[in-house]
mmCIF file of C-alpha atoms in Angstrom:
data_model
loop_
_atom_site.group_PDB
_atom_site.id
_atom_site.type_symbol
_atom_site.label_atom_id
_atom_site.label_comp_id
_atom_site.label_asym_id
_atom_site.label_seq_id
_atom_site.Cartn_x
_atom_site.Cartn_y
_atom_site.Cartn_z
ATOM 1 C CA ASP A 1 -12.163 1.432 -11.332
ATOM 2 C CA PHE A 2 -12.593 -2.391 -9.172
ATOM 3 C CA GLU A 3 -10.941 -2.160 -6.110
ATOM 4 C CA ALA A 4 -9.382 -5.775 -4.969
ATOM 5 C CA VAL A 5 -11.779 -8.521 -4.046
ATOM 6 C CA ALA A 6 -9.681 -11.183 -1.678
ATOM 7 C CA PRO A 7 -11.304 -14.922 -0.596
ATOM 8 C CA ALA A 8 -13.584 -13.827 2.463
ATOM 9 C CA PRO A 9 -14.025 -16.879 4.504
ATOM 10 C CA CYS A 10 -16.404 -18.879 4.274
ATOM 11 C CA ARG A 11 -18.635 -19.034 6.568
ATOM 12 C CA CYS A 12 -20.852 -21.560 4.729
ATOM 13 C CA ARG A 13 -23.148 -23.791 6.966
ATOM 14 C CA HIS A 14 -23.783 -26.529 4.042
ATOM 15 C CA ARG A 15 -22.590 -29.069 3.170
ATOM 16 C CA HIS A 16 -20.565 -29.476 -0.705
ATOM 17 C CA ALA A 17 -21.927 -32.634 -2.502
ATOM 18 C CA LEU A 18 -19.861 -33.547 -5.084
ATOM 19 C CA MET A 19 -21.097 -35.919 -7.493
ATOM 20 C CA ALA A 20 -20.114 -37.390 -11.489
ATOM 21 C CA SER A 21 -23.271 -37.202 -12.886
ATOM 22 C CA LEU A 22 -22.363 -36.543 -16.739
ATOM 23 C CA ALA A 23 -20.097 -39.013 -18.966
ATOM 24 C CA ALA A 24 -17.572 -35.925 -20.419
ATOM 25 C CA PHE A 25 -17.428 -32.401 -21.240
ATOM 26 C CA SER A 26 -18.713 -33.150 -24.772
ATOM 27 C CA ASP A 27 -22.335 -33.440 -22.185
ATOM 28 C CA LEU A 28 -22.180 -29.498 -21.748
ATOM 29 C CA ALA A 29 -22.082 -28.436 -25.160
ATOM 30 C CA SER A 30 -25.926 -29.572 -25.399
ATOM 31 C CA GLU A 31 -26.356 -27.489 -22.028
ATOM 32 C CA TYR A 32 -24.684 -24.439 -22.657
ATOM 33 C CA ASP A 33 -25.356 -21.641 -25.872
ATOM 34 C CA GLY A 34 -21.507 -19.862 -24.776
ATOM 35 C CA PHE A 35 -18.820 -20.878 -23.945
ATOM 36 C CA ILE A 36 -16.343 -17.705 -21.957
ATOM 37 C CA PHE A 37 -12.506 -20.036 -21.786
ATOM 38 C CA ASP A 38 -9.451 -18.431 -19.668
ATOM 39 C CA GLN A 39 -6.025 -18.403 -22.038
ATOM 40 C CA PHE A 40 -3.377 -19.831 -19.320
ATOM 41 C CA GLY A 41 -4.489 -23.256 -17.925
ATOM 42 C CA VAL A 42 -7.191 -23.763 -19.909
ATOM 43 C CA MET A 43 -6.290 -23.386 -23.514
ATOM 44 C CA HIS A 44 -2.821 -23.423 -23.202
ATOM 45 C CA ASN A 45 0.608 -22.613 -21.294
ATOM 46 C CA GLY A 46 2.364 -20.257 -23.109
ATOM 47 C CA ALA A 47 3.838 -21.993 -25.729
ATOM 48 C CA THR A 48 1.713 -24.711 -26.960
ATOM 49 C CA ALA A 49 -1.979 -25.653 -27.059
ATOM 50 C CA LEU A 50 -2.773 -28.195 -23.837
ATOM 51 C CA ASP A 51 -3.875 -31.211 -24.940
ATOM 52 C CA GLY A 52 -7.246 -31.963 -27.524
ATOM 53 C CA ALA A 53 -8.354 -27.698 -26.381
ATOM 54 C CA PRO A 54 -8.012 -26.602 -30.209
ATOM 55 C CA ALA A 55 -10.168 -29.812 -30.634
ATOM 56 C CA LEU A 56 -12.435 -28.612 -28.306
ATOM 57 C CA VAL A 57 -13.159 -24.573 -29.381
ATOM 58 C CA ALA A 58 -13.101 -26.492 -33.076
ATOM 59 C CA ARG A 59 -15.712 -28.361 -32.419
ATOM 60 C CA LEU A 60 -17.752 -25.976 -29.996
ATOM 61 C CA ALA A 61 -17.261 -23.376 -33.641
ATOM 62 C CA ALA A 62 -18.349 -26.347 -35.949
ATOM 63 C CA ALA A 63 -21.456 -26.288 -33.350
ATOM 64 C CA GLY A 64 -22.863 -22.875 -33.656
ATOM 65 C CA LYS A 65 -22.067 -21.986 -30.912
ATOM 66 C CA ARG A 66 -21.304 -18.162 -29.516
ATOM 67 C CA LEU A 67 -17.111 -17.893 -27.939
ATOM 68 C CA GLY A 68 -15.328 -15.416 -25.787
ATOM 69 C CA ILE A 69 -12.186 -15.274 -24.269
ATOM 70 C CA LEU A 70 -11.957 -14.007 -20.680
ATOM 71 C CA SER A 71 -7.947 -14.042 -19.557
ATOM 72 C CA ASN A 72 -5.588 -12.065 -17.157
ATOM 73 C CA SER A 73 -3.205 -10.765 -19.188
ATOM 74 C CA SER A 74 -1.386 -7.544 -19.084
ATOM 75 C CA LYS A 75 -1.377 -7.657 -22.782
ATOM 76 C CA ARG A 76 -3.848 -6.511 -24.825
ATOM 77 C CA LYS A 77 -6.724 -8.611 -26.273
ATOM 78 C CA GLU A 78 -5.786 -7.799 -30.313
ATOM 79 C CA TRP A 79 -2.295 -9.317 -28.837
ATOM 80 C CA SER A 80 -4.303 -12.066 -27.997
ATOM 81 C CA LEU A 81 -6.353 -13.328 -31.007
ATOM 82 C CA ARG A 82 -2.805 -12.370 -32.896
ATOM 83 C CA GLU A 83 -1.689 -15.177 -30.653
ATOM 84 C CA LEU A 84 -4.340 -18.035 -31.028
ATOM 85 C CA PRO A 85 -2.475 -19.317 -34.472
ATOM 86 C CA LYS A 86 0.613 -20.235 -33.387
ATOM 87 C CA LEU A 87 -1.276 -22.094 -30.798
ATOM 88 C CA GLY A 88 -3.157 -24.089 -33.161
ATOM 89 C CA PHE A 89 -6.322 -22.037 -32.666
ATOM 90 C CA SER A 90 -8.295 -19.730 -35.123
ATOM 91 C CA ALA A 91 -9.090 -16.369 -33.980
ATOM 92 C CA ASP A 92 -12.554 -16.635 -36.038
ATOM 93 C CA HIS A 93 -14.157 -19.464 -33.818
ATOM 94 C CA PHE A 94 -14.264 -16.478 -30.684
ATOM 95 C CA VAL A 95 -16.646 -13.327 -31.205
ATOM 96 C CA ALA A 96 -14.610 -10.480 -31.222
ATOM 97 C CA ALA A 97 -16.882 -8.693 -28.833
ATOM 98 C CA ALA A 98 -16.689 -11.420 -26.630
ATOM 99 C CA VAL A 99 -13.062 -11.298 -26.117
ATOM 100 C CA THR A 100 -10.546 -9.464 -23.363
ATOM 101 C CA THR A 101 -8.299 -9.354 -21.454
ATOM 102 C CA SER A 102 -7.423 -7.086 -18.329
ATOM 103 C CA GLY A 103 -4.664 -4.980 -19.492
ATOM 104 C CA GLU A 104 -7.239 -3.774 -22.743
ATOM 105 C CA GLU A 105 -9.620 -3.294 -19.414
ATOM 106 C CA ALA A 106 -6.594 -1.409 -17.670
ATOM 107 C CA TRP A 107 -5.594 0.149 -20.889
ATOM 108 C CA HIS A 108 -9.318 1.565 -21.676
ATOM 109 C CA ALA A 109 -9.514 2.908 -18.231
ATOM 110 C CA LEU A 110 -5.663 4.964 -18.574
ATOM 111 C CA GLY A 111 -6.748 6.403 -21.414
ATOM 112 C CA ALA A 112 -10.479 7.733 -20.307
ATOM 113 C CA GLU A 113 -9.645 8.599 -16.342
ATOM 114 C CA TRP A 114 -5.743 9.335 -16.206
ATOM 115 C CA ARG A 115 -5.149 11.113 -19.614
ATOM 116 C CA GLY A 116 -2.493 13.653 -19.352
ATOM 117 C CA LYS A 117 -1.022 11.949 -15.873
ATOM 118 C CA ALA A 118 2.112 10.547 -15.418
ATOM 119 C CA CYS A 119 2.890 6.712 -13.671
ATOM 120 C CA VAL A 120 5.795 5.253 -12.544
ATOM 121 C CA TRP A 121 5.457 1.289 -14.804
ATOM 122 C CA LEU A 122 6.211 -1.593 -13.461
ATOM 123 C CA SER A 123 6.451 -4.111 -16.525
ATOM 124 C CA LYS A 124 7.814 -6.475 -18.537
ATOM 125 C CA LYS A 125 10.738 -6.541 -20.726
ATOM 126 C CA ASP A 126 10.132 -4.662 -24.426
ATOM 127 C CA GLY A 127 8.815 -7.587 -26.255
ATOM 128 C CA ASP A 128 5.903 -7.731 -28.651
ATOM 129 C CA GLY A 129 2.567 -6.508 -26.751
ATOM 130 C CA VAL A 130 4.944 -4.317 -23.937
ATOM 131 C CA SER A 131 6.866 -1.554 -25.201
ATOM 132 C CA ASP A 132 3.708 -0.211 -26.765
ATOM 133 C CA TYR A 133 1.494 -0.330 -24.452
ATOM 134 C CA LEU A 134 1.059 3.179 -23.485
ATOM 135 C CA ASP A 135 -0.009 4.064 -27.068
ATOM 136 C CA GLY A 136 -2.651 6.295 -27.202
ATOM 137 C CA THR A 137 -3.654 6.295 -23.370
ATOM 138 C CA GLY A 138 -2.203 9.893 -22.915
ATOM 139 C CA VAL A 139 -0.435 8.592 -20.060
ATOM 140 C CA GLY A 140 3.812 9.172 -19.408
ATOM 141 C CA LEU A 141 6.573 8.488 -17.257
ATOM 142 C CA ALA A 142 8.316 10.025 -14.397
ATOM 143 C CA ASP A 143 9.151 9.298 -10.618
ATOM 144 C CA VAL A 144 7.903 8.578 -7.698
ATOM 145 C CA GLU A 145 8.267 12.210 -6.577
ATOM 146 C CA ARG A 146 6.286 13.707 -9.510
ATOM 147 C CA ALA A 147 3.810 10.828 -10.601
ATOM 148 C CA ASP A 148 0.557 10.530 -9.958
ATOM 149 C CA PHE A 149 0.217 6.630 -9.889
ATOM 150 C CA LEU A 150 1.993 3.293 -10.136
ATOM 151 C CA LEU A 151 1.293 0.640 -13.130
ATOM 152 C CA ALA A 152 2.020 -2.335 -12.947
ATOM 153 C CA SER A 153 1.016 -4.415 -15.915
ATOM 154 C CA GLY A 154 4.642 -6.955 -15.617
ATOM 155 C CA THR A 155 7.379 -7.498 -12.264
ATOM 156 C CA ASN A 156 10.781 -7.686 -13.455
ATOM 157 C CA VAL A 157 11.499 -3.884 -15.253
ATOM 158 C CA VAL A 158 10.782 -0.431 -13.504
ATOM 159 C CA ARG A 159 10.283 2.447 -16.301
ATOM 160 C CA ASP A 160 10.529 5.791 -14.505
ATOM 161 C CA GLY A 161 10.898 8.133 -17.509
ATOM 162 C CA ALA A 162 14.865 8.749 -16.509
ATOM 163 C CA SER A 163 15.720 5.209 -16.542
ATOM 164 C CA VAL A 164 15.070 1.674 -17.261
ATOM 165 C CA LEU A 165 15.909 -0.997 -13.581
ATOM 166 C CA ALA A 166 16.018 -4.749 -13.909
ATOM 167 C CA VAL A 167 14.046 -6.256 -10.535
ATOM 168 C CA ASP A 168 14.611 -10.121 -10.571
ATOM 169 C CA CYS A 169 11.057 -10.732 -8.930
ATOM 170 C CA GLU A 170 9.472 -12.906 -11.913
ATOM 171 C CA GLN A 171 10.755 -15.164 -11.198
ATOM 172 C CA SER A 172 12.516 -15.588 -7.938
ATOM 173 C CA GLY A 173 8.900 -13.794 -6.324
ATOM 174 C CA ASP A 174 11.080 -11.326 -4.655
ATOM 175 C CA VAL A 175 8.853 -7.900 -3.854
ATOM 176 C CA THR A 176 11.959 -6.872 -2.133
ATOM 177 C CA PRO A 177 13.621 -4.293 -5.058
ATOM 178 C CA PHE A 178 10.243 -2.593 -5.070
ATOM 179 C CA GLU A 179 9.958 -1.914 -1.210
ATOM 180 C CA ASP A 180 11.945 2.003 -1.240
ATOM 181 C CA LEU A 181 9.726 3.101 -4.288
ATOM 182 C CA PHE A 182 6.419 2.081 -2.884
ATOM 183 C CA SER A 183 7.447 3.415 0.641
ATOM 184 C CA ARG A 184 8.249 6.570 -1.116
ATOM 185 C CA ALA A 185 4.167 6.180 -3.788
ATOM 186 C CA ILE A 186 2.425 4.874 -0.230
ATOM 187 C CA ALA A 187 3.722 8.417 1.728
ATOM 188 C CA ARG A 188 2.256 10.394 -1.926
ATOM 189 C CA ALA A 189 -1.140 8.000 -1.576
ATOM 190 C CA LEU A 190 -0.196 7.534 -4.213
ATOM 191 C CA PRO A 191 -2.978 4.643 -6.230
ATOM 192 C CA MET A 192 -1.414 1.676 -8.012
ATOM 193 C CA ILE A 193 -3.486 0.521 -11.332
ATOM 194 C CA CYS A 194 -3.223 -3.733 -11.285
ATOM 195 C CA ALA A 195 -3.322 -4.574 -14.866
ATOM 196 C CA ASN A 196 -2.903 -8.255 -13.908
ATOM 197 C CA PRO A 197 -4.730 -9.725 -11.033
ATOM 198 C CA ASP A 198 -3.205 -13.097 -10.965
ATOM 199 C CA PHE A 199 -0.571 -14.389 -8.437
ATOM 200 C CA VAL A 200 1.523 -16.815 -10.598
ATOM 201 C CA SER A 201 1.307 -18.072 -13.845
ATOM 202 C CA PRO A 202 1.501 -22.004 -14.338
ATOM 203 C CA PRO A 203 5.538 -22.987 -15.699
ATOM 204 C CA LYS A 204 5.793 -23.011 -19.652
ATOM 205 C CA PRO A 205 7.251 -26.634 -21.015
ATOM 206 C CA GLY A 206 11.268 -26.652 -19.149
ATOM 207 C CA LYS A 207 10.670 -23.333 -16.892
ATOM 208 C CA ALA A 208 9.454 -22.525 -14.208
ATOM 209 C CA MET A 209 5.991 -20.866 -12.544
ATOM 210 C CA THR A 210 6.438 -17.087 -13.168
ATOM 211 C CA TYR A 211 5.083 -14.450 -10.493
ATOM 212 C CA GLN A 212 2.871 -11.787 -11.857
ATOM 213 C CA PRO A 213 1.291 -8.504 -11.512
ATOM 214 C CA GLY A 214 -1.132 -9.391 -8.633
ATOM 215 C CA HIS A 215 1.921 -10.770 -6.966
ATOM 216 C CA ILE A 216 2.946 -7.168 -6.128
ATOM 217 C CA ALA A 217 -0.037 -5.544 -6.114
ATOM 218 C CA ALA A 218 -0.487 -7.777 -2.797
ATOM 219 C CA ARG A 219 2.076 -6.463 -1.353
ATOM 220 C CA TYR A 220 1.623 -3.068 -1.788
ATOM 221 C CA GLU A 221 -1.516 -3.481 0.231
ATOM 222 C CA GLU A 222 -0.227 -5.276 3.224
ATOM 223 C CA LEU A 223 2.281 -1.830 2.739
ATOM 224 C CA GLY A 224 -0.208 0.365 2.644
ATOM 225 C CA GLY A 225 -1.259 1.285 -0.564
ATOM 226 C CA ARG A 226 -4.223 1.276 -2.370
ATOM 227 C CA VAL A 227 -4.295 -0.636 -5.445
ATOM 228 C CA ILE A 228 -7.756 -0.570 -8.308
ATOM 229 C CA TYR A 229 -7.337 -3.759 -10.165
ATOM 230 C CA TYR A 230 -8.754 -4.779 -13.520
ATOM 231 C CA GLY A 231 -9.478 -8.589 -14.979
ATOM 232 C CA LYS A 232 -11.182 -12.091 -12.765
ATOM 233 C CA PRO A 233 -12.239 -12.362 -10.198
ATOM 234 C CA HIS A 234 -13.873 -9.055 -10.994
ATOM 235 C CA PRO A 235 -18.088 -9.343 -11.813
ATOM 236 C CA GLN A 236 -18.314 -6.627 -14.143
ATOM 237 C CA HIS A 237 -15.831 -7.807 -16.344
ATOM 238 C CA PHE A 238 -17.911 -11.237 -16.361
ATOM 239 C CA GLU A 239 -20.857 -10.112 -17.236
ATOM 240 C CA ALA A 240 -19.359 -7.569 -19.806
ATOM 241 C CA CYS A 241 -17.675 -10.553 -21.231
ATOM 242 C CA VAL A 242 -21.126 -12.149 -21.409
ATOM 243 C CA ALA A 243 -22.923 -9.153 -23.103
ATOM 244 C CA GLY A 244 -20.129 -9.518 -26.298
ATOM 245 C CA LEU A 245 -22.007 -13.062 -26.478
ATOM 246 C CA GLY A 246 -25.594 -11.093 -26.780
ATOM 247 C CA LEU A 247 -26.469 -14.243 -24.880
ATOM 248 C CA PRO A 248 -28.390 -14.835 -20.934
ATOM 249 C CA LYS A 249 -25.592 -15.562 -18.533
ATOM 250 C CA GLU A 250 -27.774 -18.876 -17.540
ATOM 251 C CA ARG A 251 -26.728 -20.319 -20.907
ATOM 252 C CA VAL A 252 -23.652 -18.904 -20.845
ATOM 253 C CA LEU A 253 -20.434 -21.287 -19.754
ATOM 254 C CA HIS A 254 -17.038 -19.498 -18.346
ATOM 255 C CA ILE A 255 -13.953 -22.035 -18.167
ATOM 256 C CA GLY A 256 -11.104 -21.271 -16.133
ATOM 257 C CA ASP A 257 -8.382 -23.126 -13.662
ATOM 258 C CA SER A 258 -7.916 -20.490 -10.555
ATOM 259 C CA MET A 259 -10.210 -20.951 -7.821
ATOM 260 C CA HIS A 260 -9.559 -17.216 -7.108
ATOM 261 C CA HIS A 261 -10.106 -15.764 -10.498
ATOM 262 C CA ASP A 262 -12.100 -18.202 -12.138
ATOM 263 C CA VAL A 263 -14.474 -19.739 -9.281
ATOM 264 C CA ALA A 264 -15.020 -17.600 -6.915
ATOM 265 C CA GLY A 265 -16.011 -14.845 -9.787
ATOM 266 C CA ALA A 266 -18.107 -15.971 -11.994
ATOM 267 C CA VAL A 267 -20.060 -17.377 -9.261
ATOM 268 C CA ARG A 268 -20.549 -14.142 -7.594
ATOM 269 C CA ALA A 269 -21.196 -12.980 -11.914
ATOM 270 C CA GLY A 270 -23.924 -14.950 -11.435
ATOM 271 C CA VAL A 271 -22.076 -17.142 -14.259
ATOM 272 C CA PRO A 272 -21.914 -20.902 -14.598
ATOM 273 C CA VAL A 273 -18.245 -21.702 -14.014
ATOM 274 C CA ALA A 274 -16.605 -25.453 -15.152
ATOM 275 C CA PHE A 275 -13.174 -25.711 -12.482
ATOM 276 C CA ILE A 276 -10.424 -27.708 -14.846
ATOM 277 C CA ALA A 277 -8.755 -28.966 -11.882
ATOM 278 C CA GLY A 278 -5.599 -30.258 -14.375
ATOM 279 C CA GLY A 279 -4.926 -27.340 -14.248
ATOM 280 C CA ILE A 280 -2.848 -23.990 -12.150
ATOM 281 C CA GLU A 281 -4.418 -25.391 -8.646
ATOM 282 C CA HIS A 282 -3.717 -29.466 -9.369
ATOM 283 C CA GLU A 283 -0.933 -29.535 -7.134
ATOM 284 C CA LYS A 284 -2.982 -28.250 -4.137
ATOM 285 C CA LEU A 285 -5.325 -31.225 -5.450
ATOM 286 C CA GLY A 286 -2.728 -33.614 -5.141
ATOM 287 C CA ILE A 287 -3.494 -35.082 -9.006
ATOM 288 C CA PRO A 288 -1.084 -35.472 -12.133
ATOM 289 C CA SER A 289 -3.192 -33.436 -15.275
ATOM 290 C CA GLY A 290 -5.374 -35.384 -16.598
ATOM 291 C CA GLU A 291 -7.501 -36.381 -14.027
ATOM 292 C CA LEU A 292 -10.445 -35.270 -11.198
ATOM 293 C CA PRO A 293 -10.096 -34.966 -7.801
ATOM 294 C CA SER A 294 -11.533 -36.569 -4.919
ATOM 295 C CA ALA A 295 -14.832 -35.358 -3.891
ATOM 296 C CA ALA A 296 -12.479 -34.597 -0.840
ATOM 297 C CA ALA A 297 -9.489 -32.330 -1.865
ATOM 298 C CA LEU A 298 -12.136 -30.768 -4.136
ATOM 299 C CA ARG A 299 -14.563 -30.139 -0.901
ATOM 300 C CA ALA A 300 -11.962 -29.087 0.926
ATOM 301 C CA LEU A 301 -10.745 -26.169 -1.699
ATOM 302 C CA CYS A 302 -14.673 -25.068 -2.172
ATOM 303 C CA GLU A 303 -14.648 -24.398 1.341
ATOM 304 C CA GLU A 304 -11.425 -22.826 1.163
ATOM 305 C CA PHE A 305 -12.828 -19.882 -1.317
ATOM 306 C CA CYS A 306 -15.877 -19.714 -0.771
ATOM 307 C CA ALA A 307 -17.060 -20.958 -3.878
ATOM 308 C CA ILE A 308 -18.426 -23.816 -5.888
ATOM 309 C CA PRO A 309 -18.151 -24.254 -9.646
ATOM 310 C CA THR A 310 -21.270 -25.764 -11.769
ATOM 311 C CA HIS A 311 -19.094 -28.514 -13.163
ATOM 312 C CA THR A 312 -15.400 -29.731 -12.609
ATOM 313 C CA VAL A 313 -13.921 -30.753 -15.244
ATOM 314 C CA ALA A 314 -9.966 -32.629 -15.952
ATOM 315 C CA LEU A 315 -9.226 -30.699 -18.611
ATOM 316 C CA ALA A 316 -10.422 -28.584 -21.428
ATOM 317 C CA ARG A 317 -10.914 -31.668 -23.963
ATOM 318 C CA TRP A 318 -14.182 -33.009 -25.722
ATOM 319 C CA ASP A 319 -13.647 -36.008 -24.484
ATOM 320 C CA ALA A 320 -12.467 -34.871 -20.580
ATOM 321 C CA PRO A 321 -14.235 -36.642 -17.576
ATOM 322 C CA VAL A 322 -16.648 -34.543 -16.016
ATOM 323 C CA MET A 323 -18.388 -34.241 -11.765
ATOM 324 C CA ASP A 324 -21.300 -31.967 -11.414
ATOM 325 C CA GLY A 325 -21.146 -29.253 -8.139
ATOM 326 C CA GLN A 326 -24.300 -29.358 -6.407
ATOM 327 C CA THR A 327 -24.581 -28.304 -2.680
ATOM 328 C CA ARG A 328 -27.037 -29.367 0.036
#
């Protein structure tokens, strides 16, 4: 089990120097033997592939690079692999042992540590990869007075075995509907298992940003509850993915767009990381997707999270511009 990891206040005394010493992502291909991809905001937006990402994956695979996926998705890895062809990617380009999701890690923990127990399940609406999530875990459902823990894998449905309650949190971010449940759970010292530590998810085309389980887990902690997280930014998940590639971690590059989950997590794990500036942080950086940020904007973001990416890339595209991050 892995407890919460929050970005610590940066007490670094060094200065950050951000220099454009590499021309494009293509220059990185010869520097690493393996690449681990975040999914949402890097490979695709949940509905369509992002510009140049399928071609990048195909070129790296053709060059003999070993590829993995490390995703904060509350669904299991098999669902992610099934979805790849619909988004323009070949699942065959990835090493199966190096593909995992936070939902996969949580699922294994449920079966290993909570079998025979019951939970109140905060989930997504019924659908592929959702309705059957508890199958094989030996975990049942119960109301908060009889449950052993809370499980957060979504933000718009509460299931307790007797009822299925729709909650308007995924779109609004409003955690008020959970307050009574959380107060009663905390009074019984019930832990929450969070199967997706992400706070928000980038918008799909024509839709708004959505709030993810990490958002409600943070509120549970604010109220005094204990949360057990699975997925990024915990170093153990990066290390497991690297091990699945069968490569030393200094020869593997993680590619992600979240400073908290991807960059800070990879830095803690000692894994080189390419920060995709055109992803979820692009508005904070003051840039449109496809451009590199100014050194000042990137420096401010690095200082906020006390983590410096090995490289910063505009997009996950073969010809995307790159700048290196160095500390001095």
